[in-house]
Structures are given as structure tokens and as C-alpha cells.
């Protein structure tokens, strides 16, 4: 079970970003936050998986990197960088 964002995890994430060739590619940053009532982390990851599958069906060349954080109130909160995806209005997501 993963319980924190360790120094080794942070190092691997930084190394992954260093390997990316982002010439002429502007990633899209998406932050997903749950409202007052929120699911447990396992259910939240299922929601994320469903969301990313829908994105991939619409934009097959799209790829991404995500990170889960927990807000002070305990709600799961995702930061996602998507690559090879055109600008999409928030309401369309």
C-alpha cells in the first residue's frame, strides 16, 4: 500500500519529466477535486481510470502523467498533465 510521496518516488517523477521530449508540445494541466462528499482512494482511482479511458478514446494519441494528493479535509485530489491533446473547454471534459 502506498502511503506517501517518498523521496524515491519524487526522484523517479523528476527523472521521467527529464526524459520527455516536449519540443513543440504544450501539455494540458487538469486538476480534479471532489466536492463535499468524496469517495475512498480506491474508488477515486477507479473514477480517474474511467476518466482517462474516455480521454484516450476521444484522443488516441493522448498520454498523461498524474499524481494523487489528499487535501487537508481528506478528499482525494488529482493533478494530471496530458500530452498530445488539443485544448478542450472545462465543460467538455
PDB file of C-alpha atoms in Angstrom:
ATOM      1  CA  UNK A   1       0.000   0.000   0.000  1.00  0.00           C
ATOM      2  CA  UNK A   2       1.320   3.423  -0.925  1.00  0.00           C
ATOM      3  CA  UNK A   3       1.090   5.830   1.999  1.00  0.00           C
ATOM      4  CA  UNK A   4       3.183   8.826   0.963  1.00  0.00           C
ATOM      5  CA  UNK A   5       5.129  10.539  -1.804  1.00  0.00           C
ATOM      6  CA  UNK A   6       8.607   9.353  -0.888  1.00  0.00           C
ATOM      7  CA  UNK A   7      11.902  10.911  -1.889  1.00  0.00           C
ATOM      8  CA  UNK A   8      12.454   7.982  -4.261  1.00  0.00           C
ATOM      9  CA  UNK A   9       9.021   8.500  -5.849  1.00  0.00           C
ATOM     10  CA  UNK A  10       9.769  12.184  -6.298  1.00  0.00           C
ATOM     11  CA  UNK A  11      13.155  11.332  -7.850  1.00  0.00           C
ATOM     12  CA  UNK A  12      11.545   8.895 -10.313  1.00  0.00           C
ATOM     13  CA  UNK A  13       8.947  11.503 -11.295  1.00  0.00           C
ATOM     14  CA  UNK A  14      11.620  14.158 -11.884  1.00  0.00           C
ATOM     15  CA  UNK A  15      13.664  11.683 -13.955  1.00  0.00           C
ATOM     16  CA  UNK A  16      10.575  10.839 -16.019  1.00  0.00           C
ATOM     17  CA  UNK A  17       9.998  14.528 -16.788  1.00  0.00           C
ATOM     18  CA  UNK A  18      13.664  14.948 -17.698  1.00  0.00           C
ATOM     19  CA  UNK A  19      13.332  12.170 -20.306  1.00  0.00           C
ATOM     20  CA  UNK A  20      10.304  13.716 -22.010  1.00  0.00           C
ATOM     21  CA  UNK A  21      10.856  15.349 -25.371  1.00  0.00           C
ATOM     22  CA  UNK A  22       8.461  18.266 -25.193  1.00  0.00           C
ATOM     23  CA  UNK A  23       9.633  20.115 -28.287  1.00  0.00           C
ATOM     24  CA  UNK A  24       6.573  21.952 -29.645  1.00  0.00           C
ATOM     25  CA  UNK A  25       4.280  20.176 -27.178  1.00  0.00           C
ATOM     26  CA  UNK A  26       2.348  22.108 -24.570  1.00  0.00           C
ATOM     27  CA  UNK A  27       0.791  19.792 -22.017  1.00  0.00           C
ATOM     28  CA  UNK A  28      -2.634  20.499 -20.584  1.00  0.00           C
ATOM     29  CA  UNK A  29      -2.867  20.640 -16.799  1.00  0.00           C
ATOM     30  CA  UNK A  30      -6.064  19.355 -15.245  1.00  0.00           C
ATOM     31  CA  UNK A  31      -6.843  19.369 -11.547  1.00  0.00           C
ATOM     32  CA  UNK A  32      -9.678  17.161 -10.368  1.00  0.00           C
ATOM     33  CA  UNK A  33     -11.138  17.840  -6.941  1.00  0.00           C
ATOM     34  CA  UNK A  34     -14.093  16.165  -5.266  1.00  0.00           C
ATOM     35  CA  UNK A  35     -16.889  18.175  -3.663  1.00  0.00           C
ATOM     36  CA  UNK A  36     -18.016  17.976  -0.018  1.00  0.00           C
ATOM     37  CA  UNK A  37     -18.793  14.265  -0.276  1.00  0.00           C
ATOM     38  CA  UNK A  38     -15.950  12.215  -1.709  1.00  0.00           C
ATOM     39  CA  UNK A  39     -15.080   8.543  -2.281  1.00  0.00           C
ATOM     40  CA  UNK A  40     -12.327   6.494  -0.713  1.00  0.00           C
ATOM     41  CA  UNK A  41      -8.951   6.444  -2.554  1.00  0.00           C
ATOM     42  CA  UNK A  42      -9.652   3.117  -4.277  1.00  0.00           C
ATOM     43  CA  UNK A  43     -12.940   4.384  -5.734  1.00  0.00           C
ATOM     44  CA  UNK A  44     -11.296   7.698  -6.671  1.00  0.00           C
ATOM     45  CA  UNK A  45      -8.667   5.821  -8.689  1.00  0.00           C
ATOM     46  CA  UNK A  46     -11.439   3.923 -10.484  1.00  0.00           C
ATOM     47  CA  UNK A  47     -13.027   7.271 -11.336  1.00  0.00           C
ATOM     48  CA  UNK A  48      -9.669   8.502 -12.636  1.00  0.00           C
ATOM     49  CA  UNK A  49      -9.198   5.346 -14.707  1.00  0.00           C
ATOM     50  CA  UNK A  50     -12.646   5.815 -16.279  1.00  0.00           C
ATOM     51  CA  UNK A  51     -11.918   9.487 -16.985  1.00  0.00           C
ATOM     52  CA  UNK A  52      -8.555   8.712 -18.622  1.00  0.00           C
ATOM     53  CA  UNK A  53     -10.065   5.918 -20.739  1.00  0.00           C
ATOM     54  CA  UNK A  54     -12.697   8.343 -22.050  1.00  0.00           C
ATOM     55  CA  UNK A  55      -9.995  10.880 -22.891  1.00  0.00           C
ATOM     56  CA  UNK A  56      -7.939   8.197 -24.660  1.00  0.00           C
ATOM     57  CA  UNK A  57     -10.931   7.021 -26.718  1.00  0.00           C
ATOM     58  CA  UNK A  58     -11.514  10.574 -27.938  1.00  0.00           C
ATOM     59  CA  UNK A  59      -7.794  11.377 -28.395  1.00  0.00           C
ATOM     60  CA  UNK A  60      -5.935   8.080 -29.072  1.00  0.00           C
ATOM     61  CA  UNK A  61      -2.503   9.754 -29.232  1.00  0.00           C
ATOM     62  CA  UNK A  62      -3.003  11.414 -25.863  1.00  0.00           C
ATOM     63  CA  UNK A  63      -0.904  10.299 -22.906  1.00  0.00           C
ATOM     64  CA  UNK A  64      -0.545  11.624 -19.431  1.00  0.00           C
ATOM     65  CA  UNK A  65       1.059  11.666 -16.031  1.00  0.00           C
ATOM     66  CA  UNK A  66      -0.976  12.014 -12.849  1.00  0.00           C
ATOM     67  CA  UNK A  67      -0.407  12.418  -9.150  1.00  0.00           C
ATOM     68  CA  UNK A  68      -2.815  11.858  -6.281  1.00  0.00           C
ATOM     69  CA  UNK A  69      -2.783  14.156  -3.267  1.00  0.00           C
ATOM     70  CA  UNK A  70      -5.086  14.367  -0.295  1.00  0.00           C
ATOM     71  CA  UNK A  71      -6.484  17.695   0.748  1.00  0.00           C
ATOM     72  CA  UNK A  72      -6.499  18.739   4.410  1.00  0.00           C
ATOM     73  CA  UNK A  73     -10.117  17.597   4.626  1.00  0.00           C
ATOM     74  CA  UNK A  74      -9.026  14.154   3.381  1.00  0.00           C
ATOM     75  CA  UNK A  75     -10.528  14.359  -0.109  1.00  0.00           C
ATOM     76  CA  UNK A  76      -8.569  12.769  -2.966  1.00  0.00           C
ATOM     77  CA  UNK A  77      -7.294  15.365  -5.426  1.00  0.00           C
ATOM     78  CA  UNK A  78      -5.624  14.621  -8.784  1.00  0.00           C
ATOM     79  CA  UNK A  79      -3.147  16.652 -10.817  1.00  0.00           C
ATOM     80  CA  UNK A  80      -2.900  15.446 -14.414  1.00  0.00           C
ATOM     81  CA  UNK A  81      -0.655  16.522 -17.287  1.00  0.00           C
ATOM     82  CA  UNK A  82      -1.998  15.434 -20.671  1.00  0.00           C
ATOM     83  CA  UNK A  83       0.132  15.423 -23.802  1.00  0.00           C
ATOM     84  CA  UNK A  84      -0.996  15.404 -27.472  1.00  0.00           C
ATOM     85  CA  UNK A  85      -4.450  16.661 -26.629  1.00  0.00           C
ATOM     86  CA  UNK A  86      -5.962  19.800 -28.128  1.00  0.00           C
ATOM     87  CA  UNK A  87      -7.369  22.493 -25.889  1.00  0.00           C
ATOM     88  CA  UNK A  88     -10.715  21.316 -24.555  1.00  0.00           C
ATOM     89  CA  UNK A  89     -13.070  23.572 -22.603  1.00  0.00           C
ATOM     90  CA  UNK A  90     -13.670  22.566 -18.996  1.00  0.00           C
ATOM     91  CA  UNK A  91     -17.350  21.850 -19.612  1.00  0.00           C
ATOM     92  CA  UNK A  92     -16.465  19.396 -22.406  1.00  0.00           C
ATOM     93  CA  UNK A  93     -14.304  17.359 -20.041  1.00  0.00           C
TER      94      UNK A  93
END
